[in-house]
Amino acid sequence: MTAVIKEQTQPDQKQDVTGILQRSLMFSDMGADILQPLVEAATLQIVPKGKILFVHEEKAEFFYVIVSGWVKLFRETLNGEEAVIDVRNSGHVFGEMAIFGHDFYDYGAEVVEPAVLVTIPLAILRRLVEANTQISMQIFRLMSQAHRLQIGELEHRSVQNAPQRIGCFLLRLCKPGDEGPITLHLPYDKTLIASRLGMKAETFSRALARLRRETGIRTNGGSVEIDAVSQLSQYSCAACSSSYPCQDLPR
Amino acid sequence: MTAVIKEQTQPDQKQDVTGILQRSLMFSDMGADILQPLVEAATLQIVPKGKILFVHEEKAEFFYVIVSGWVKLFRETLNGEEAVIDVRNSGHVFGEMAIFGHDFYDYGAEVVEPAVLVTIPLAILRRLVEANTQISMQIFRLMSQAHRLQIGELEHRSVQNAPQRIGCFLLRLCKPGDEGPITLHLPYDKTLIASRLGMKAETFSRALARLRRETGIRTNGGSVEIDAVSQLSQYSCAACSSSYPCQDLPR
DNA sequence: CGAGGTGTTGAAAGTGCTCAAATGGCGTGG
DNA sequence: CCACGCCATTTGAGCACTTTCAACACCTCG
C-alpha cells in the first residue's frame, strides 16, 4: 500500500548515521572508526505506520536501529492469535538476535507509529562482533539486559492482574525521581498497549477504569495525571519481585 | 538442615570436570586447554533436594553447570507469590547471565531433584570470555537461544490454555521422531510442573484430566502413555506460532 | 454527511483461582 | 509390622477476573 522511502546513505548522511548509532543503546560511545563498516552499509528509511518489516521465521538479513517512532515485535499463532513480544522506540535495536544460531527472525516486526530506521545487514555486524571485543562486550551487556527484561515480563504476566500491569506500565513512563503530581502521555494507542500487556482492549478499558478508582489517577484520552507516584507503585508493585523504582524494567 | 557436600576438585577429578564441561551446552567440543582455567577453579558438589543455591538480587559470584538432577529458577513477589522462570537439568547452565551489566542474580535457584553441580566463579568465565573468541561466540549462541526460548514461553503463557500448555510440555519430553505409542515419565512432581507452566496445582490436575479426555492420553502417577503424538500436537500446537516438532523449544 | 477507526459499556460465558476436604503414598517412631 | 503424620494429588463448590459478543459513542477524514 505505502511505499517505503529508502534513502541511500549519501556522504552527508554518514555523519548523521554515525551519530545515530552512537546515541543508540547498542553502539553508545563507540568511536566513529569502529562503526565505519556499519555506517557504510547502513540505509536510512522513513517508514509509515502499518509497514511490516519482516515476519517470524523469515530469513534474517538485516537488523534495525530505531531513530524515531515505535515498532511492535510479535508472533502469530496458527489459529490467528497474536502475542506481542515488545514495543520499542528510539535508541533501541531489533532483529539482531538472529546473528547467531539459526538465521531466522524470532518474531515479526511492524511499524506502529511512523518511524525512521537505520537498516544494516546482519553480516556486517557479525563480522564486527567477531573482530571487535568492545562491540561483543557491549552486545553481551545488551543481551543479558534483554534477558532480564524478558524474565520480568514473564513474572508480570503471571503474578500481576490487569489493573496492576497497567499501573506498572505507567510507572515505567515516569522519569526516575518523579514523585509528585505529573502528567504522562500514552506513547501509542490503547489497543496496542492492551496487547503489549497481554490483555484484550475491552479488558484494558475496564482495568484502567478500576485503576482510576483505586489509585486516584485521572485520565483524559491519552494523557494521564498522577498525583502520587508512590500510591501507584504501592498498588502495582505489591505483586512484583522488585519494588519501585523497578530498575529491572526500563521502558 | 542438610549440609552441602563440597568436594575440592582433586587431581583425579579434573578429568571428570573437563569431560562434564565438554558435554555441557555451553562448552561443548571445546579443547581441554581452553577450559583449563575453569576446571582449575571448579568445585564439584552433591546437592540435596530443597537446597537454595542463591536468591534473586543476591550478589553473583558463581555460575553452575548441572551434571545431574533438576534446578528450579524462580522469582518471589513482595506478597509471597512465586513465578517459576525455568526448571533445568543435566547439561544446562544457570547463573551465568550476571556476567555482564549488573553483578546480581536475575532469579533465585533451588535444587528440586538431588543434583550434582559444577560451581565456577563468574570472574573466571568473564576473563575467559574477554580473551577467547570461541567461547564468546558459543555464549552468544546460547544467549540468543535462551532469548528465543523466553519468547516462546511468553507466547505460550499468553495464547495457550492450561490443557494445551500441559500437552506442549509433554511433547517436549518426546524424542524427535516419536510418533506411535510411547510412555513418558514426568521429570519432577506435578506441583512443580504446574508452577513451571504458570498454573496452580489444582488447575494442573483438572487440566490434565481434560487433556486425557480430549486427546486420549492415559496417565498413571508419573507415567504418561501417548498413542498418537500427532493428535496431541494438533491439540496443543493449534494455539502456537510453530507447529510440532517445535524446534524453538528443546527440552 | 457518512465511513471507518478507536474506545467504552453491558451482559453472559469461560477459565483459572481459593478454600476446604478427602484420598493415598511414604517414611518414621514405636 | 503398624499407627501416625506429612506431603502430593485429587475433587467439589463458589468466586474473581478476563474474554466474548454486541451495541454504541466519539472523532477524524474524505
Coordinates of C-alpha atoms (C1' of nucleotides) in Angstrom, one line a residue:
Chain A
M1 CA 0.0 0.0 0.0
T2 CA 2.5 2.5 1.1
A3 CA 6.0 2.7 -0.4
V4 CA 9.0 2.7 1.9
I5 CA 11.2 5.6 1.1
K6 CA 14.7 4.1 1.0
E7 CA 17.4 6.6 1.1
Q8 CA 20.9 5.5 0.1
T9 CA 23.2 6.8 2.7
Q10 CA 24.8 9.8 1.0
P11 CA 28.1 11.2 2.1
D12 CA 26.3 14.0 4.0
Q13 CA 24.2 11.4 5.8
K14 CA 27.1 9.3 7.1
Q15 CA 27.7 11.8 9.8
D16 CA 24.1 11.5 10.8
V17 CA 24.1 7.7 10.9
T18 CA 27.3 7.7 12.9
G19 CA 25.7 10.0 15.4
I20 CA 22.5 7.9 15.4
L21 CA 24.4 4.8 16.2
Q22 CA 26.4 6.5 18.9
R23 CA 23.2 7.5 20.5
S24 CA 21.7 4.0 20.4
L25 CA 21.9 1.6 23.2
M26 CA 23.9 -0.9 21.2
F27 CA 26.7 1.3 20.0
S28 CA 26.8 4.1 22.6
D29 CA 30.1 5.8 22.9
M30 CA 31.8 3.9 20.3
G31 CA 34.4 5.5 18.0
A32 CA 33.4 6.5 14.5
D33 CA 36.3 4.4 13.2
I34 CA 34.8 1.2 14.8
L35 CA 31.4 2.0 13.4
Q36 CA 32.6 2.8 10.0
P37 CA 31.8 -0.6 8.3
L38 CA 28.3 -0.4 9.7
V39 CA 27.8 3.1 8.6
E40 CA 29.0 2.3 5.1
A41 CA 26.4 -0.4 4.7
A42 CA 23.6 1.4 6.5
T43 CA 20.4 2.6 4.9
L44 CA 18.2 5.3 6.4
Q45 CA 14.5 4.7 5.9
I46 CA 11.3 6.6 6.7
V47 CA 8.7 4.0 7.3
P48 CA 4.9 4.7 7.6
K49 CA 2.6 3.2 10.2
G50 CA 1.5 -0.3 9.4
K51 CA 4.5 -1.4 7.4
I52 CA 5.6 -4.9 8.2
L53 CA 9.4 -5.1 8.2
F54 CA 9.7 -8.8 8.4
V55 CA 7.8 -11.8 9.7
H56 CA 8.6 -14.5 12.2
E57 CA 10.8 -17.3 10.7
E58 CA 11.7 -15.2 7.7
K59 CA 15.3 -15.5 6.8
A60 CA 17.1 -12.7 8.6
E61 CA 19.2 -10.3 6.6
F62 CA 19.1 -7.1 8.4
F63 CA 18.9 -5.6 11.9
Y64 CA 17.4 -2.3 12.6
V65 CA 18.2 0.7 14.8
I66 CA 15.2 2.9 15.7
V67 CA 15.8 6.6 15.3
S68 CA 12.2 7.6 16.0
G69 CA 8.7 6.1 16.0
W70 CA 7.5 2.8 17.5
V71 CA 7.9 -0.8 16.3
K72 CA 5.9 -3.7 17.5
L73 CA 7.6 -7.2 17.8
F74 CA 5.1 -10.0 17.7
R75 CA 4.3 -13.6 16.9
E76 CA 1.2 -15.0 15.3
T77 CA -0.3 -18.4 16.2
L78 CA -1.7 -20.9 13.8
N79 CA -5.3 -20.0 14.9
G80 CA -4.8 -16.3 14.3
E81 CA -4.0 -15.0 17.8
E82 CA -1.2 -12.5 18.2
A83 CA 1.3 -12.3 21.0
V84 CA 3.1 -9.1 21.4
I85 CA 6.7 -9.6 22.5
D86 CA 7.7 -6.0 22.9
V87 CA 7.1 -2.5 21.5
R88 CA 10.3 -0.5 21.0
N89 CA 11.3 3.1 20.3
S90 CA 14.1 5.4 19.7
G91 CA 17.6 4.1 20.6
H92 CA 16.5 0.5 20.6
V93 CA 17.6 -2.2 18.2
F94 CA 15.7 -5.2 16.9
G95 CA 16.2 -8.2 14.7
E96 CA 19.7 -8.6 15.9
M97 CA 19.2 -11.8 17.9
A98 CA 19.4 -13.8 14.7
I99 CA 23.1 -13.2 14.4
F100 CA 24.0 -16.5 15.9
G101 CA 22.4 -19.9 15.9
H102 CA 19.8 -20.0 13.2
D103 CA 19.5 -17.2 10.7
F104 CA 15.8 -16.6 11.1
Y105 CA 13.9 -13.9 12.8
D106 CA 12.5 -14.8 16.2
Y107 CA 9.4 -12.6 15.7
G108 CA 7.7 -10.3 13.3
A109 CA 8.2 -6.6 13.3
E110 CA 5.6 -3.9 12.4
V111 CA 5.9 -0.2 12.5
V112 CA 3.1 1.1 14.7
E113 CA 4.0 4.8 14.8
P114 CA 5.7 6.4 11.8
A115 CA 9.4 5.6 12.2
V116 CA 12.8 6.5 11.0
L117 CA 15.0 3.4 10.9
V118 CA 18.6 2.6 10.2
T119 CA 18.8 -0.8 8.4
I120 CA 22.1 -2.7 8.5
P121 CA 23.0 -6.1 7.1
L122 CA 23.5 -8.7 9.9
A123 CA 26.5 -10.0 8.0
I124 CA 28.4 -6.7 8.7
L125 CA 27.5 -6.8 12.4
R126 CA 28.5 -10.5 12.6
R127 CA 31.9 -9.7 11.2
L128 CA 32.4 -6.8 13.5
V129 CA 31.4 -8.8 16.6
E130 CA 33.9 -11.5 15.8
A131 CA 36.7 -9.0 15.3
N132 CA 36.0 -6.4 17.9
T133 CA 35.9 -7.1 21.6
Q134 CA 34.4 -3.8 22.6
I135 CA 31.4 -4.4 20.4
S136 CA 30.9 -8.0 21.5
M137 CA 31.1 -7.0 25.2
Q138 CA 28.5 -4.3 24.6
I139 CA 26.3 -6.8 22.9
F140 CA 26.7 -9.2 25.8
R141 CA 25.5 -6.5 28.1
L142 CA 22.5 -5.7 25.9
M143 CA 21.6 -9.4 25.5
S144 CA 21.8 -10.0 29.2
Q145 CA 19.7 -7.0 29.9
A146 CA 17.2 -8.2 27.3
H147 CA 17.1 -11.5 29.1
R148 CA 16.4 -9.8 32.4
L149 CA 13.6 -7.8 30.8
Q150 CA 12.1 -10.9 29.4
I151 CA 12.1 -12.6 32.8
G152 CA 10.4 -9.5 34.3
E153 CA 7.8 -9.7 31.6
L154 CA 7.1 -13.4 32.3
E155 CA 6.8 -12.6 36.0
H156 CA 4.5 -9.7 35.4
R157 CA 2.1 -11.7 33.3
S158 CA 1.9 -14.5 35.9
V159 CA 1.6 -12.5 39.1
Q160 CA 0.0 -9.2 38.3
N161 CA -3.6 -8.7 37.3
A162 CA -4.8 -6.4 34.6
P163 CA -5.0 -3.1 36.6
Q164 CA -1.6 -3.7 38.2
R165 CA 0.0 -4.4 34.9
I166 CA -1.3 -1.1 33.6
G167 CA -0.1 0.7 36.7
C168 CA 3.3 -0.9 36.2
F169 CA 3.3 0.3 32.5
L170 CA 2.5 3.9 33.6
L171 CA 5.3 3.8 36.2
R172 CA 7.8 2.9 33.5
L173 CA 6.7 6.0 31.7
C174 CA 7.8 8.1 34.7
K175 CA 11.2 9.6 34.8
P176 CA 13.4 8.5 37.6
G177 CA 12.8 10.7 40.6
D178 CA 9.2 11.7 39.7
E179 CA 7.0 11.8 42.8
G180 CA 4.5 14.5 42.9
P181 CA 1.7 15.4 40.5
I182 CA 2.8 14.7 36.9
T183 CA 1.1 14.3 33.6
L184 CA 2.1 11.5 31.3
H185 CA 1.1 10.8 27.7
L186 CA 0.5 7.3 26.4
P187 CA 3.1 6.5 23.8
Y188 CA 0.8 4.6 21.4
D189 CA -2.8 3.7 21.2
K190 CA -4.7 1.9 23.9
T191 CA -5.4 -1.2 21.8
L192 CA -1.7 -1.7 21.3
I193 CA -0.9 -1.1 25.0
A194 CA -3.5 -3.7 25.8
S195 CA -1.9 -6.4 23.7
R196 CA 1.5 -5.3 24.8
L197 CA 0.3 -6.1 28.3
G198 CA -1.3 -9.3 27.3
M199 CA -4.9 -8.4 27.6
K200 CA -7.9 -7.5 25.3
A201 CA -8.8 -4.0 24.5
E202 CA -12.1 -4.2 26.5
T203 CA -10.2 -5.6 29.5
F204 CA -7.8 -2.7 29.2
S205 CA -10.6 -0.2 29.2
R206 CA -12.2 -1.7 32.3
A207 CA -9.0 -2.3 34.1
L208 CA -7.9 1.3 33.6
A209 CA -11.3 2.4 35.0
R210 CA -10.6 0.3 38.0
L211 CA -7.1 1.7 38.3
R212 CA -8.5 5.2 38.3
R213 CA -10.9 4.2 41.1
E214 CA -8.3 2.5 43.2
T215 CA -5.3 4.8 42.9
G216 CA -6.8 8.2 42.3
I217 CA -5.2 8.7 38.9
R218 CA -7.1 10.6 36.3
T219 CA -7.1 10.1 32.5
N220 CA -8.3 12.1 29.6
G221 CA -7.8 10.5 26.2
G222 CA -4.1 9.7 26.0
S223 CA -3.0 11.8 28.9
V224 CA -2.7 10.6 32.5
E225 CA -2.4 12.6 35.6
I226 CA -0.8 11.0 38.6
D227 CA -0.9 12.9 42.0
A228 CA 1.2 10.4 44.0
V229 CA 3.6 8.0 42.2
S230 CA 4.1 6.2 45.5
Q231 CA 0.4 5.3 45.7
L232 CA 0.5 3.9 42.2
S233 CA 3.7 1.9 42.8
Q234 CA 2.3 0.6 46.1
Y235 CA -0.7 -0.7 44.2
S236 CA 1.2 -2.3 41.3
C237 CA 4.5 -3.4 42.8
A238 CA 2.9 -5.3 45.6
A239 CA 2.6 -8.2 43.1
C240 CA 6.1 -7.9 41.9
S241 CA 9.6 -9.1 42.9
S242 CA 11.1 -5.7 42.9
S243 CA 9.7 -2.6 44.4
Y244 CA 9.5 0.8 42.6
P245 CA 11.6 2.2 41.1
C246 CA 11.9 -1.0 39.2
Q247 CA 15.4 -0.9 37.9
D248 CA 14.9 -4.2 36.1
L249 CA 12.3 -2.8 33.7
P250 CA 13.3 0.4 32.0
R251 CA 10.7 1.4 29.4
Chain B
M1 CA 19.2 -28.6 57.6
T2 CA 21.2 -30.6 55.1
A3 CA 24.9 -29.9 54.6
V4 CA 26.2 -29.4 51.1
I5 CA 29.0 -31.8 50.4
K6 CA 31.6 -29.6 48.8
E7 CA 34.4 -31.5 47.2
Q8 CA 37.5 -29.8 46.3
T9 CA 38.4 -30.7 42.8
Q10 CA 41.2 -33.2 43.3
P11 CA 43.7 -34.0 40.5
D12 CA 41.8 -37.2 39.7
Q13 CA 38.6 -35.3 39.4
K14 CA 39.8 -32.7 36.9
Q15 CA 39.4 -35.1 34.1
D16 CA 35.9 -35.6 35.2
V17 CA 35.2 -31.9 35.3
T18 CA 36.7 -31.3 31.9
G19 CA 34.6 -34.1 30.5
I20 CA 31.5 -32.7 32.2
L21 CA 32.1 -29.2 30.7
Q22 CA 32.7 -30.7 27.3
R23 CA 29.4 -32.4 27.5
S24 CA 27.5 -29.3 28.6
L25 CA 25.7 -27.0 26.2
M26 CA 28.0 -24.0 27.0
F27 CA 31.4 -25.7 26.5
S28 CA 30.6 -28.5 24.1
D29 CA 33.5 -29.5 22.0
M30 CA 36.0 -27.1 23.5
G31 CA 39.6 -28.2 24.0
A32 CA 40.8 -29.1 27.4
D33 CA 43.4 -26.4 27.2
I34 CA 40.8 -23.7 26.7
L35 CA 38.7 -25.0 29.6
Q36 CA 41.7 -25.4 31.9
P37 CA 41.3 -22.1 33.9
L38 CA 37.6 -23.1 34.5
V39 CA 38.5 -26.6 35.6
E40 CA 41.1 -25.3 38.0
A41 CA 38.6 -23.1 39.8
A42 CA 35.7 -25.5 39.6
T43 CA 34.1 -27.3 42.6
L44 CA 32.0 -30.4 42.3
Q45 CA 29.0 -30.5 44.6
I46 CA 26.4 -33.1 45.5
V47 CA 23.4 -31.1 46.5
P48 CA 20.2 -32.4 48.2
K49 CA 16.7 -31.6 47.2
G50 CA 15.5 -28.3 48.7
K51 CA 18.8 -26.5 48.9
I52 CA 18.6 -22.9 47.8
L53 CA 21.8 -22.1 45.9
F54 CA 21.2 -18.4 45.7
V55 CA 18.3 -15.9 45.8
H56 CA 17.2 -13.2 43.4
E57 CA 19.3 -10.0 43.6
E58 CA 22.0 -11.7 45.7
K59 CA 25.5 -10.6 44.6
A60 CA 26.5 -13.1 41.9
E61 CA 29.8 -14.9 42.4
F62 CA 29.4 -18.3 40.7
F63 CA 27.7 -19.9 37.8
Y64 CA 26.7 -23.5 37.8
V65 CA 26.8 -26.4 35.3
I66 CA 24.3 -29.2 36.0
V67 CA 25.7 -32.7 35.9
S68 CA 22.5 -34.4 37.1
G69 CA 19.3 -33.5 38.9
W70 CA 16.9 -30.7 38.4
V71 CA 17.2 -27.0 39.4
K72 CA 14.3 -24.5 39.6
L73 CA 14.9 -20.9 38.7
F74 CA 12.3 -18.6 40.2
R75 CA 11.3 -15.2 41.5
E76 CA 9.3 -14.3 44.5
T77 CA 7.0 -11.3 44.7
L78 CA 6.6 -9.0 47.7
N79 CA 3.2 -10.6 48.5
G80 CA 4.6 -14.1 48.6
E81 CA 3.8 -15.4 45.1
E82 CA 6.3 -17.3 43.2
A83 CA 6.9 -17.2 39.5
V84 CA 8.9 -20.1 38.1
I85 CA 11.2 -18.9 35.3
D86 CA 12.6 -22.3 34.2
V87 CA 13.5 -25.8 35.5
R88 CA 16.7 -27.1 34.2
N89 CA 18.6 -30.4 34.1
S90 CA 21.8 -32.1 33.0
G91 CA 24.0 -30.2 30.5
H92 CA 22.4 -26.8 31.2
V93 CA 24.0 -23.8 32.9
F94 CA 22.5 -21.2 35.1
G95 CA 23.5 -18.1 37.0
E96 CA 25.7 -17.1 34.1
M97 CA 23.6 -14.1 32.9
A98 CA 25.1 -12.0 35.6
I99 CA 28.4 -11.8 33.9
F100 CA 27.7 -8.5 32.3
G101 CA 25.8 -5.5 33.3
H102 CA 25.0 -5.7 37.0
D103 CA 26.6 -8.3 39.2
F104 CA 23.4 -9.7 40.7
Y105 CA 21.5 -12.8 40.0
D106 CA 18.3 -12.3 37.9
Y107 CA 16.5 -15.1 39.8
G108 CA 16.7 -17.5 42.7
A109 CA 17.8 -21.1 42.2
E110 CA 16.7 -24.1 44.2
V111 CA 17.6 -27.8 43.7
V112 CA 14.3 -29.7 43.2
E113 CA 15.7 -33.1 42.5
P114 CA 19.0 -34.2 44.1
A115 CA 21.7 -32.8 41.9
V116 CA 25.4 -32.9 41.1
L117 CA 26.7 -29.5 40.1
V118 CA 29.9 -27.9 39.0
T119 CA 30.4 -24.5 40.6
I120 CA 32.7 -22.0 38.9
P121 CA 33.5 -18.4 39.8
L122 CA 32.0 -15.9 37.3
A123 CA 35.2 -13.9 37.4
I124 CA 37.0 -16.8 35.7
L125 CA 34.4 -17.1 33.0
R126 CA 34.4 -13.3 32.5
R127 CA 38.1 -13.3 31.9
L128 CA 37.9 -16.2 29.5
V129 CA 35.1 -14.6 27.5
E130 CA 37.1 -11.4 27.0
A131 CA 40.1 -13.3 25.9
N132 CA 38.7 -16.2 23.8
T133 CA 36.6 -15.7 20.7
Q134 CA 35.5 -19.3 20.5
I135 CA 33.9 -19.1 24.0
S136 CA 32.3 -15.8 23.5
M137 CA 30.8 -16.9 20.2
Q138 CA 29.4 -20.0 21.9
I139 CA 27.9 -17.9 24.6
F140 CA 26.3 -15.7 22.1
R141 CA 24.7 -18.7 20.5
L142 CA 23.5 -19.8 23.9
M143 CA 22.2 -16.4 24.9
S144 CA 20.3 -16.0 21.7
Q145 CA 18.8 -19.4 22.1
A146 CA 17.8 -18.6 25.7
H147 CA 16.2 -15.4 24.4
R148 CA 14.2 -17.4 21.8
L149 CA 13.1 -19.8 24.5
Q150 CA 11.9 -16.9 26.7
I151 CA 9.9 -15.5 23.8
G152 CA 8.3 -18.9 23.3
E153 CA 7.5 -19.1 27.0
L154 CA 5.8 -15.7 26.9
E155 CA 3.9 -16.7 23.8
H156 CA 2.7 -19.9 25.4
R157 CA 1.5 -18.2 28.5
S158 CA -0.5 -15.7 26.6
V159 CA -2.1 -17.9 23.9
Q160 CA -2.3 -21.4 25.2
N161 CA -4.8 -22.5 27.9
A162 CA -3.9 -24.9 30.7
P163 CA -4.5 -28.2 29.0
Q164 CA -2.7 -27.1 25.9
R165 CA 0.3 -26.0 27.9
I166 CA 0.5 -29.4 29.6
G167 CA 0.2 -31.1 26.2
C168 CA 3.0 -28.9 24.9
F169 CA 5.1 -29.8 28.0
L170 CA 4.6 -33.5 27.3
L171 CA 5.5 -33.0 23.6
R172 CA 8.8 -31.5 24.7
L173 CA 9.5 -34.7 26.6
C174 CA 9.2 -36.8 23.4
K175 CA 12.3 -37.6 21.5
P176 CA 12.4 -36.2 17.9
G177 CA 10.8 -38.7 15.6
D178 CA 8.5 -40.2 18.2
E179 CA 5.1 -40.9 16.7
G180 CA 3.4 -44.1 17.8
P181 CA 2.5 -45.4 21.2
I182 CA 5.1 -44.2 23.8
T183 CA 5.3 -44.0 27.5
L184 CA 6.8 -40.9 29.1
H185 CA 7.8 -40.2 32.7
L186 CA 7.2 -36.8 34.3
P187 CA 10.6 -35.5 35.2
Y188 CA 9.6 -33.9 38.5
D189 CA 6.5 -33.7 40.7
K190 CA 3.2 -32.3 39.4
T191 CA 3.1 -29.4 41.7
L192 CA 6.4 -28.1 40.2
I193 CA 5.2 -28.8 36.7
A194 CA 2.2 -26.8 37.4
S195 CA 4.1 -23.7 38.5
R196 CA 6.6 -24.3 35.7
L197 CA 3.6 -23.9 33.4
G198 CA 2.2 -20.9 35.3
M199 CA -0.8 -22.5 36.9
K200 CA -1.9 -23.8 40.3
A201 CA -1.6 -27.5 41.3
E202 CA -5.4 -27.9 41.4
T203 CA -5.7 -26.4 37.9
F204 CA -3.0 -28.7 36.7
S205 CA -4.8 -31.7 38.0
R206 CA -8.1 -30.7 36.3
A207 CA -6.4 -29.6 33.1
L208 CA -4.6 -33.0 32.9
A209 CA -7.9 -34.7 33.3
R210 CA -9.4 -32.7 30.5
L211 CA -6.3 -33.4 28.3
R212 CA -6.8 -37.1 28.9
R213 CA -10.5 -36.7 27.9
E214 CA -9.7 -34.7 24.8
T215 CA -6.6 -36.3 23.4
G216 CA -6.9 -39.9 24.5
I217 CA -3.7 -40.0 26.5
R218 CA -3.6 -42.1 29.7
T219 CA -1.7 -41.3 32.9
N220 CA -0.8 -43.4 35.9
G221 CA 1.0 -41.5 38.6
G222 CA 4.1 -40.0 36.9
S223 CA 3.9 -42.1 33.7
V224 CA 2.1 -41.0 30.6
E225 CA 1.0 -43.1 27.7
I226 CA 0.5 -41.4 24.3
D227 CA -0.9 -43.4 21.5
A228 CA -0.7 -40.7 18.8
V229 CA 1.8 -37.9 19.2
S230 CA 0.2 -36.2 16.2
Q231 CA -3.2 -36.0 18.0
L232 CA -1.6 -34.3 21.0
S233 CA 0.4 -31.9 18.9
Q234 CA -2.6 -31.0 16.9
Y235 CA -4.4 -30.2 20.1
S236 CA -1.6 -28.1 21.7
C237 CA 0.2 -26.5 18.8
A238 CA -3.0 -25.1 17.3
A239 CA -2.5 -22.2 19.7
C240 CA 1.1 -21.7 18.9
S241 CA 3.2 -20.0 16.3
S242 CA 5.2 -23.0 15.3
S243 CA 3.8 -26.5 14.7
Y244 CA 5.2 -29.6 16.1
P245 CA 8.0 -30.5 16.3
C246 CA 8.6 -27.2 17.9
Q247 CA 12.2 -26.6 17.2
D248 CA 12.1 -23.4 19.2
L249 CA 11.6 -25.3 22.4
P250 CA 14.0 -28.1 23.0
R251 CA 13.9 -30.0 26.3
Chain C
dC1 C1' -22.9 13.8 6.0
dG2 C1' -21.1 9.1 6.0
dA3 C1' -17.4 5.7 6.8
dG4 C1' -14.0 3.8 9.5
dG5 C1' -11.2 3.6 13.3
dT6 C1' -10.8 3.9 18.4
dG7 C1' -12.6 3.5 22.8
dT8 C1' -16.3 2.4 26.2
dT9 C1' -20.0 -0.3 28.2
dG10 C1' -23.3 -4.2 29.2
dA11 C1' -24.5 -9.0 29.7
dA12 C1' -23.2 -13.7 29.6
dA13 C1' -19.8 -17.3 29.4
dG14 C1' -15.3 -19.3 30.3
dT15 C1' -11.1 -20.1 32.6
dG16 C1' -8.5 -20.4 36.4
dC17 C1' -8.2 -19.5 41.4
dT18 C1' -9.4 -20.0 46.5
dC19 C1' -10.9 -22.6 50.2
dA20 C1' -12.0 -26.9 52.0
dA21 C1' -12.0 -31.7 52.4
dA22 C1' -10.9 -36.3 51.1
dT23 C1' -7.6 -39.7 49.3
dG24 C1' -3.4 -42.2 49.0
dG25 C1' 1.6 -43.0 49.3
dC26 C1' 5.6 -43.0 52.1
dG27 C1' 8.8 -42.7 55.9
dT28 C1' 9.4 -42.5 61.0
dG29 C1' 8.8 -43.9 65.6
dG30 C1' 7.1 -47.2 68.4
Chain D
dC1 C1' 4.7 -54.7 61.5
dC2 C1' 1.5 -51.0 62.5
dA3 C1' 0.0 -46.3 63.6
dC4 C1' 0.8 -41.7 62.7
dG5 C1' 1.8 -37.7 60.4
dC6 C1' 3.3 -35.4 56.3
dC7 C1' 3.0 -34.4 51.7
dA8 C1' 1.4 -34.8 46.9
dT9 C1' -2.7 -35.2 44.4
dT10 C1' -7.5 -35.1 43.5
dT11 C1' -12.2 -33.3 43.9
dG12 C1' -16.1 -30.1 44.9
dA13 C1' -18.2 -25.6 45.4
dG14 C1' -18.1 -20.9 44.9
dC15 C1' -15.8 -16.8 43.3
dA16 C1' -12.8 -13.4 40.8
dC17 C1' -11.0 -12.0 36.7
dT18 C1' -10.9 -11.9 31.8
dT19 C1' -12.9 -12.8 27.5
dT20 C1' -16.6 -12.8 24.1
dC21 C1' -20.2 -10.8 21.6
dA22 C1' -22.9 -6.9 20.8
dA23 C1' -24.0 -2.2 20.8
dC24 C1' -22.9 2.4 21.0
dA25 C1' -20.4 7.0 21.5
dC26 C1' -16.8 9.8 19.5
dC27 C1' -13.6 11.6 16.5
dT28 C1' -11.3 12.3 12.2
dC29 C1' -11.1 12.3 7.4
dG30 C1' -12.9 12.5 3.0

